[in-house]
PDB file of C-alpha atoms in Angstrom:
ATOM      1  CA  PHE A1335     156.469  91.495  24.324  1.00 90.00           C
ATOM      2  CA  LEU A1336     152.537  90.489  25.629  1.00 94.00           C
ATOM      3  CA  PRO A1337     150.410  88.807  23.622  1.00 95.00           C
ATOM      4  CA  THR A1338     147.662  90.617  22.483  1.00 97.00           C
ATOM      5  CA  ALA A1339     145.546  88.270  24.738  1.00 97.00           C
ATOM      6  CA  THR A1340     146.582  89.365  27.361  1.00 97.00           C
ATOM      7  CA  ILE A1341     146.383  92.833  26.546  1.00 98.00           C
ATOM      8  CA  ARG A1342     143.030  92.342  26.296  1.00 98.00           C
ATOM      9  CA  LYS A1343     142.736  90.364  29.685  1.00 98.00           C
ATOM     10  CA  ILE A1344     144.606  94.186  31.425  1.00 98.00           C
ATOM     11  CA  ILE A1345     141.994  96.528  29.072  1.00 98.00           C
ATOM     12  CA  ASP A1346     139.005  93.834  30.842  1.00 98.00           C
ATOM     13  CA  GLY A1347     140.352  94.636  34.270  1.00 98.00           C
ATOM     14  CA  LEU A1348     141.112  98.348  33.760  1.00 98.00           C
ATOM     15  CA  ALA A1349     137.248  98.581  32.446  1.00 98.00           C
ATOM     16  CA  MET A1350     135.598  96.194  36.039  1.00 98.00           C
ATOM     17  CA  ASN A1351     137.764  98.164  37.761  1.00 98.00           C
ATOM     18  CA  LYS A1352     136.081 102.176  36.222  1.00 97.00           C
ATOM     19  CA  LEU A1353     139.688 102.947  35.358  1.00 98.00           C
ATOM     20  CA  SER A1354     139.881 104.123  31.994  1.00 98.00           C
ATOM     21  CA  VAL A1355     143.350 104.995  30.438  1.00 98.00           C
ATOM     22  CA  LEU A1356     146.286 102.110  29.771  1.00 98.00           C
ATOM     23  CA  HIS A1357     149.764 103.776  29.299  1.00 97.00           C
ATOM     24  CA  TRP A1358     150.724 101.137  26.993  1.00 97.00           C
ATOM     25  CA  HIS A1359     154.833 101.175  27.003  1.00 94.00           C
ATOM     26  CA  VAL A1360     155.483  99.254  23.493  1.00 94.00           C
ATOM     27  CA  SER A1361     158.880  99.809  22.861  1.00 90.00           C
ATOM     28  CA  ASP A1362     162.111  99.685  25.018  1.00 87.00           C
ATOM     29  CA  SER A1363     165.805  98.935  24.826  1.00 83.00           C
ATOM     30  CA  GLN A1364     165.136  94.897  24.963  1.00 86.00           C
ATOM     31  CA  SER A1365     163.519  94.957  21.727  1.00 89.00           C
ATOM     32  CA  TRP A1366     160.733  96.885  19.112  1.00 93.00           C
ATOM     33  CA  PRO A1367     157.734  95.018  18.170  1.00 94.00           C
ATOM     34  CA  SER A1368     155.609  97.144  17.054  1.00 95.00           C
ATOM     35  CA  GLU A1369     155.269  97.453  13.313  1.00 96.00           C
ATOM     36  CA  SER A1370     155.813  99.887  10.925  1.00 96.00           C
ATOM     37  CA  ALA A1371     154.383 100.119   6.964  1.00 96.00           C
ATOM     38  CA  LEU A1372     157.089 102.553   6.936  1.00 96.00           C
ATOM     39  CA  PHE A1373     159.425 101.632   8.469  1.00 95.00           C
ATOM     40  CA  PRO A1374     158.918  97.943   8.464  1.00 94.00           C
ATOM     41  CA  GLY A1375     163.164  97.292   9.257  1.00 94.00           C
ATOM     42  CA  LEU A1376     161.846  98.322  12.671  1.00 93.00           C
ATOM     43  CA  ALA A1377     160.401  95.067  13.808  1.00 94.00           C
ATOM     44  CA  ASP A1378     161.693  92.839  11.610  1.00 94.00           C
ATOM     45  CA  GLU A1379     165.061  93.448  13.027  1.00 92.00           C
ATOM     46  CA  GLY A1380     164.115  95.184  16.560  1.00 90.00           C
ATOM     47  CA  ALA A1381     161.710  91.993  17.546  1.00 91.00           C
ATOM     48  CA  PHE A1382     162.142  89.074  19.926  1.00 91.00           C
ATOM     49  CA  HIS A1383     160.452  86.704  16.815  1.00 93.00           C
ATOM     50  CA  PRO A1384     158.615  87.448  14.130  1.00 93.00           C
ATOM     51  CA  SER A1385     155.750  85.764  16.430  1.00 94.00           C
ATOM     52  CA  ALA A1386     156.118  88.773  18.678  1.00 95.00           C
ATOM     53  CA  VAL A1387     155.537  91.626  16.566  1.00 96.00           C
ATOM     54  CA  TYR A1388     152.470  93.379  17.169  1.00 97.00           C
ATOM     55  CA  SER A1389     150.764  94.043  13.384  1.00 97.00           C
ATOM     56  CA  VAL A1390     148.944  97.518  12.049  1.00 97.00           C
ATOM     57  CA  GLU A1391     145.723  95.461  12.303  1.00 97.00           C
ATOM     58  CA  ALA A1392     146.652  94.206  15.962  1.00 97.00           C
ATOM     59  CA  MET A1393     147.170  97.669  17.480  1.00 98.00           C
ATOM     60  CA  LYS A1394     144.132  98.438  15.770  1.00 98.00           C
ATOM     61  CA  SER A1395     142.099  96.601  16.891  1.00 98.00           C
ATOM     62  CA  LEU A1396     143.529  96.809  20.571  1.00 98.00           C
ATOM     63  CA  VAL A1397     142.605 100.016  20.563  1.00 98.00           C
ATOM     64  CA  GLN A1398     138.706  99.666  18.947  1.00 98.00           C
ATOM     65  CA  TYR A1399     138.632  97.218  21.540  1.00 98.00           C
ATOM     66  CA  ALA A1400     139.882  99.087  24.648  1.00 98.00           C
ATOM     67  CA  LEU A1401     137.582 102.160  23.503  1.00 98.00           C
ATOM     68  CA  GLN A1402     134.615  99.552  23.331  1.00 98.00           C
ATOM     69  CA  ARG A1403     135.161  99.434  26.845  1.00 98.00           C
ATOM     70  CA  GLY A1404     135.950 102.589  28.226  1.00 98.00           C
ATOM     71  CA  VAL A1405     139.330 102.329  28.294  1.00 98.00           C
ATOM     72  CA  ARG A1406     141.867 104.770  26.036  1.00 98.00           C
ATOM     73  CA  ILE A1407     145.035 103.460  25.306  1.00 98.00           C
ATOM     74  CA  VAL A1408     148.295 105.981  25.278  1.00 97.00           C
ATOM     75  CA  PRO A1409     151.201 104.253  23.350  1.00 97.00           C
ATOM     76  CA  GLU A1410     154.528 104.886  25.181  1.00 95.00           C
ATOM     77  CA  TRP A1411     157.456 104.907  22.643  1.00 94.00           C
ATOM     78  CA  ASP A1412     161.105 105.927  24.279  1.00 90.00           C
ATOM     79  CA  MET A1413     162.874 108.332  23.308  1.00 89.00           C
ATOM     80  CA  PRO A1414     166.096 109.641  22.590  1.00 90.00           C
ATOM     81  CA  GLY A1415     167.104 106.555  24.954  1.00 84.00           C
ATOM     82  CA  HIS A1416     165.545 103.358  25.348  1.00 82.00           C
ATOM     83  CA  LEU A1417     165.695 101.983  21.956  1.00 84.00           C
ATOM     84  CA  SER A1418     167.179  98.865  20.354  1.00 84.00           C
ATOM     85  CA  GLN A1419     169.859  99.106  17.883  1.00 83.00           C
ATOM     86  CA  HIS A1420     168.682  96.043  15.626  1.00 87.00           C
ATOM     87  CA  ALA A1421     165.535  98.400  15.437  1.00 88.00           C
ATOM     88  CA  MET A1422     167.656 101.690  14.518  1.00 88.00           C
ATOM     89  CA  ASP A1423     170.205  99.938  12.306  1.00 89.00           C
ATOM     90  CA  GLY A1424     166.566  98.307  10.377  1.00 89.00           C
ATOM     91  CA  ALA A1425     164.693 101.600   9.814  1.00 90.00           C
ATOM     92  CA  SER A1426     168.707 102.613   8.708  1.00 90.00           C
ATOM     93  CA  LEU A1427     168.656 105.454  11.201  1.00 88.00           C
ATOM     94  CA  PRO A1428     172.487 106.807  11.938  1.00 83.00           C
ATOM     95  CA  PRO A1429     174.359 105.467  14.795  1.00 75.00           C
ATOM     96  CA  GLY A1430     173.474 107.482  17.417  1.00 81.00           C
ATOM     97  CA  CYS A1431     175.091 106.444  21.274  1.00 80.00           C
ATOM     98  CA  LYS A1432     175.204 103.372  22.829  1.00 76.00           C
ATOM     99  CA  GLY A1433     173.448 104.576  26.580  1.00 65.00           C
ATOM    100  CA  THR A1434     175.005 103.694  29.791  1.00 62.00           C
ATOM    101  CA  ASN A1435     174.222 100.641  32.655  1.00 57.00           C
ATOM    102  CA  ALA A1436     175.329  97.572  30.534  1.00 48.00           C
ATOM    103  CA  GLY A1437     173.334  98.335  27.754  1.00 51.00           C
ATOM    104  CA  LEU A1438     169.939  98.370  29.768  1.00 58.00           C
ATOM    105  CA  PHE A1439     169.140 102.287  29.378  1.00 70.00           C
ATOM    106  CA  GLY A1440     169.302 101.101  25.637  1.00 75.00           C
ATOM    107  CA  ALA A1441     170.725 103.086  22.260  1.00 86.00           C
ATOM    108  CA  VAL A1442     170.279 107.080  22.115  1.00 90.00           C
ATOM    109  CA  LEU A1443     169.199 108.279  18.719  1.00 92.00           C
ATOM    110  CA  ASP A1444     171.347 111.196  17.447  1.00 93.00           C
ATOM    111  CA  PRO A1445     169.696 114.715  17.952  1.00 94.00           C
ATOM    112  CA  THR A1446     172.394 115.828  14.789  1.00 95.00           C
ATOM    113  CA  GLN A1447     170.695 114.613  12.201  1.00 94.00           C
ATOM    114  CA  ASN A1448     168.062 115.737  10.033  1.00 95.00           C
ATOM    115  CA  SER A1449     167.015 111.823   9.441  1.00 95.00           C
ATOM    116  CA  THR A1450     166.584 111.258  12.871  1.00 95.00           C
ATOM    117  CA  TYR A1451     163.749 114.511  12.771  1.00 97.00           C
ATOM    118  CA  ASP A1452     162.108 112.784   9.249  1.00 96.00           C
ATOM    119  CA  PHE A1453     162.345 109.473  10.964  1.00 96.00           C
ATOM    120  CA  LEU A1454     160.279 110.512  14.088  1.00 96.00           C
ATOM    121  CA  SER A1455     157.510 112.787  11.990  1.00 97.00           C
ATOM    122  CA  SER A1456     156.821 109.980   9.188  1.00 97.00           C
ATOM    123  CA  PHE A1457     156.832 106.869  12.051  1.00 96.00           C
ATOM    124  CA  LEU A1458     154.381 109.057  14.732  1.00 97.00           C
ATOM    125  CA  GLY A1459     152.201 110.310  12.062  1.00 97.00           C
ATOM    126  CA  GLU A1460     152.159 106.396  11.361  1.00 97.00           C
ATOM    127  CA  MET A1461     151.677 105.412  14.334  1.00 97.00           C
ATOM    128  CA  GLY A1462     148.938 108.612  15.514  1.00 96.00           C
ATOM    129  CA  SER A1463     146.406 107.220  13.175  1.00 95.00           C
ATOM    130  CA  ILE A1464     146.771 104.398  14.635  1.00 97.00           C
ATOM    131  CA  PHE A1465     146.391 105.415  18.370  1.00 97.00           C
ATOM    132  CA  SER A1466     143.578 107.937  18.483  1.00 95.00           C
ATOM    133  CA  ASP A1467     144.023 109.608  21.877  1.00 97.00           C
ATOM    134  CA  PRO A1468     145.495 113.009  21.494  1.00 97.00           C
ATOM    135  CA  TYR A1469     148.502 112.119  23.638  1.00 97.00           C
ATOM    136  CA  VAL A1470     151.458 109.917  23.022  1.00 96.00           C
ATOM    137  CA  PHE A1471     154.336 108.948  25.860  1.00 95.00           C
ATOM    138  CA  LEU A1472     157.684 110.380  24.525  1.00 93.00           C
ATOM    139  CA  GLY A1473     159.557 108.533  27.339  1.00 86.00           C
ATOM    140  CA  GLY A1474     162.743 110.709  27.677  1.00 81.00           C
ATOM    141  CA  ASP A1475     164.221 109.168  30.557  1.00 81.00           C
ATOM    142  CA  GLU A1476     166.977 108.089  32.270  1.00 79.00           C
ATOM    143  CA  VAL A1477     169.628 109.411  28.900  1.00 82.00           C
ATOM    144  CA  ASP A1478     173.082 110.129  30.255  1.00 79.00           C
ATOM    145  CA  PRO A1479     174.330 112.728  28.166  1.00 81.00           C
ATOM    146  CA  ALA A1480     177.854 111.746  28.559  1.00 84.00           C
ATOM    147  CA  CYS A1481     177.787 108.482  26.142  1.00 85.00           C
ATOM    148  CA  PHE A1482     177.459 111.605  23.527  1.00 89.00           C
ATOM    149  CA  SER A1483     181.037 111.733  23.731  1.00 88.00           C
ATOM    150  CA  GLN A1484     181.608 108.060  22.787  1.00 85.00           C
ATOM    151  CA  GLN A1485     180.588 108.753  19.474  1.00 88.00           C
ATOM    152  CA  PRO A1486     183.506 110.543  17.222  1.00 92.00           C
ATOM    153  CA  ARG A1487     180.906 112.108  14.936  1.00 92.00           C
ATOM    154  CA  ILE A1488     178.748 113.892  17.152  1.00 93.00           C
ATOM    155  CA  ALA A1489     181.308 114.500  19.914  1.00 94.00           C
ATOM    156  CA  GLN A1490     182.634 116.571  16.793  1.00 95.00           C
ATOM    157  CA  TRP A1491     179.608 117.915  16.022  1.00 96.00           C
ATOM    158  CA  MET A1492     179.168 119.410  19.633  1.00 96.00           C
ATOM    159  CA  LYS A1493     182.757 120.749  19.423  1.00 96.00           C
ATOM    160  CA  GLN A1494     181.909 122.398  16.751  1.00 96.00           C
ATOM    161  CA  HIS A1495     178.596 124.218  18.310  1.00 97.00           C
ATOM    162  CA  ASN A1496     180.336 124.662  21.379  1.00 96.00           C
ATOM    163  CA  MET A1497     177.838 122.050  23.294  1.00 94.00           C
ATOM    164  CA  ASN A1498     178.244 119.629  26.226  1.00 93.00           C
ATOM    165  CA  GLY A1499     175.478 116.717  25.988  1.00 90.00           C
ATOM    166  CA  SER A1500     173.353 117.763  28.169  1.00 88.00           C
ATOM    167  CA  GLN A1501     173.079 120.937  25.687  1.00 93.00           C
ATOM    168  CA  LEU A1502     173.239 118.595  22.898  1.00 94.00           C
ATOM    169  CA  GLU A1503     169.369 116.787  24.652  1.00 90.00           C
ATOM    170  CA  ASN A1504     167.648 119.788  25.215  1.00 91.00           C
ATOM    171  CA  TYR A1505     168.975 120.691  21.308  1.00 95.00           C
ATOM    172  CA  PHE A1506     167.138 117.271  20.918  1.00 94.00           C
ATOM    173  CA  TRP A1507     163.652 118.382  22.478  1.00 94.00           C
ATOM    174  CA  ARG A1508     163.796 121.969  20.191  1.00 95.00           C
ATOM    175  CA  GLN A1509     164.448 120.426  17.167  1.00 96.00           C
ATOM    176  CA  PHE A1510     161.105 118.182  17.714  1.00 96.00           C
ATOM    177  CA  GLY A1511     158.926 120.953  19.012  1.00 95.00           C
ATOM    178  CA  GLU A1512     160.186 122.959  15.744  1.00 96.00           C
ATOM    179  CA  ARG A1513     160.341 119.694  13.051  1.00 96.00           C
ATOM    180  CA  VAL A1514     157.748 117.007  14.465  1.00 97.00           C
ATOM    181  CA  ALA A1515     155.329 118.526  16.802  1.00 96.00           C
ATOM    182  CA  PRO A1516     153.819 120.696  13.843  1.00 96.00           C
ATOM    183  CA  GLN A1517     153.336 117.421  11.722  1.00 95.00           C
ATOM    184  CA  LEU A1518     151.240 116.016  14.679  1.00 95.00           C
ATOM    185  CA  PRO A1519     148.815 118.797  15.397  1.00 94.00           C
ATOM    186  CA  ASN A1520     146.212 116.940  17.046  1.00 94.00           C
ATOM    187  CA  LYS A1521     149.052 115.024  19.844  1.00 96.00           C
ATOM    188  CA  SER A1522     150.043 116.149  23.425  1.00 95.00           C
ATOM    189  CA  PHE A1523     153.313 114.953  24.105  1.00 95.00           C
ATOM    190  CA  VAL A1524     154.170 113.639  27.747  1.00 93.00           C
ATOM    191  CA  ILE A1525     157.486 113.450  29.374  1.00 89.00           C
ATOM    192  CA  TRP A1526     159.463 111.899  31.972  1.00 85.00           C
ATOM    193  CA  GLU A1527     160.995 113.281  34.539  1.00 78.00           C
ATOM    194  CA  ALA A1528     162.967 111.110  36.314  1.00 71.00           C
ATOM    195  CA  ASP A1529     165.368 112.278  39.154  1.00 63.00           C
ATOM    196  CA  ALA A1530     168.190 114.428  38.046  1.00 57.00           C
ATOM    197  CA  VAL A1531     167.491 114.401  34.609  1.00 54.00           C
ATOM    198  CA  PRO A1532     168.682 116.932  32.567  1.00 58.00           C
ATOM    199  CA  ILE A1533     166.003 118.425  30.581  1.00 73.00           C
ATOM    200  CA  ASP A1534     165.542 121.550  30.234  1.00 78.00           C
ATOM    201  CA  ILE A1535     161.272 122.099  30.610  1.00 79.00           C
ATOM    202  CA  ALA A1536     161.421 125.291  28.205  1.00 83.00           C
ATOM    203  CA  SER A1537     163.233 123.146  25.088  1.00 85.00           C
ATOM    204  CA  LEU A1538     160.677 120.489  25.652  1.00 86.00           C
ATOM    205  CA  PRO A1539     157.913 121.338  22.581  1.00 88.00           C
ATOM    206  CA  PRO A1540     154.915 122.671  22.661  1.00 89.00           C
ATOM    207  CA  ARG A1541     152.017 120.651  24.286  1.00 91.00           C
ATOM    208  CA  SER A1542     154.163 119.072  26.583  1.00 90.00           C
ATOM    209  CA  ILE A1543     153.064 117.680  29.254  1.00 89.00           C
ATOM    210  CA  VAL A1544     155.838 116.384  32.044  1.00 85.00           C
ATOM    211  CA  ASP A1545     155.124 112.995  34.542  1.00 84.00           C
ATOM    212  CA  PRO A1546     158.067 112.858  37.384  1.00 79.00           C
ATOM    213  CA  PHE A1547     158.758 110.263  38.479  1.00 75.00           C
ATOM    214  CA  GLN A1548     162.028 109.335  41.087  1.00 70.00           C
ATOM    215  CA  SER A1549     162.868 106.301  42.957  1.00 68.00           C
ATOM    216  CA  PRO A1550     163.419 106.287  46.736  1.00 69.00           C
ATOM    217  CA  SER A1551     166.690 107.647  47.092  1.00 65.00           C
ATOM    218  CA  ALA A1552     166.298 110.829  45.286  1.00 58.00           C
ATOM    219  CA  ALA A1553     163.034 111.373  46.990  1.00 56.00           C
ATOM    220  CA  ASP A1554     164.731 110.975  50.480  1.00 61.00           C
ATOM    221  CA  ALA A1555     167.758 113.148  48.558  1.00 55.00           C
ATOM    222  CA  PHE A1556     164.837 115.927  47.372  1.00 50.00           C
ATOM    223  CA  ILE A1557     163.255 115.642  51.025  1.00 56.00           C
ATOM    224  CA  GLU A1558     166.637 116.060  52.803  1.00 58.00           C
ATOM    225  CA  ALA A1559     167.996 119.428  50.719  1.00 53.00           C
ATOM    226  CA  GLY A1560     164.441 120.611  51.789  1.00 55.00           C
ATOM    227  CA  VAL A1561     163.107 120.375  47.904  1.00 48.00           C
ATOM    228  CA  PRO A1562     159.207 120.358  48.093  1.00 49.00           C
TER     229      PRO A1562
END
């Protein structure tokens, strides 16, 4: 959590250096600091502390402060991983899987439940009325598809539908495109492509932009393999 006064200083620095976009990674596995009028439990349960929450009015104020200085704010709520389990519990979301890397990559949404997409439609619609930029970052990185097998209910669903974890992750993005994207007609979606993320580009929602990043070791591996 960064105080709003600190974010304003960052915006001032961007404007002074003629940089026009602040990519704000609002939430992550460690905490969920953004308030939601529709889902108050997200921040109530997911924030570090009640004082470490961005209220709806504070977020609106930051957007206006930035626009007055020629800076756009592109917010990011990473999904389906990098989520706070406490925030998910606060929003009564069905449990997905616990992720990997000792919890660093956070909890993962359950792609098999209708309520997951209902939540995303409502929450992102609410945030879209606060953040006026036409782009919203959806993350998509660092989900270990093997984690879905850790949740017995999801494992059973995958067996019934003849899917593995990678296919289920792609299923999530297809369902997002079919169920959530139509509710956000004025938004384009940005997705991370991190190292060897098993996301099928064809599964991504309409109006998606893929933003690649690679660790040095992965980049070296691509070079050695002759991949441009």
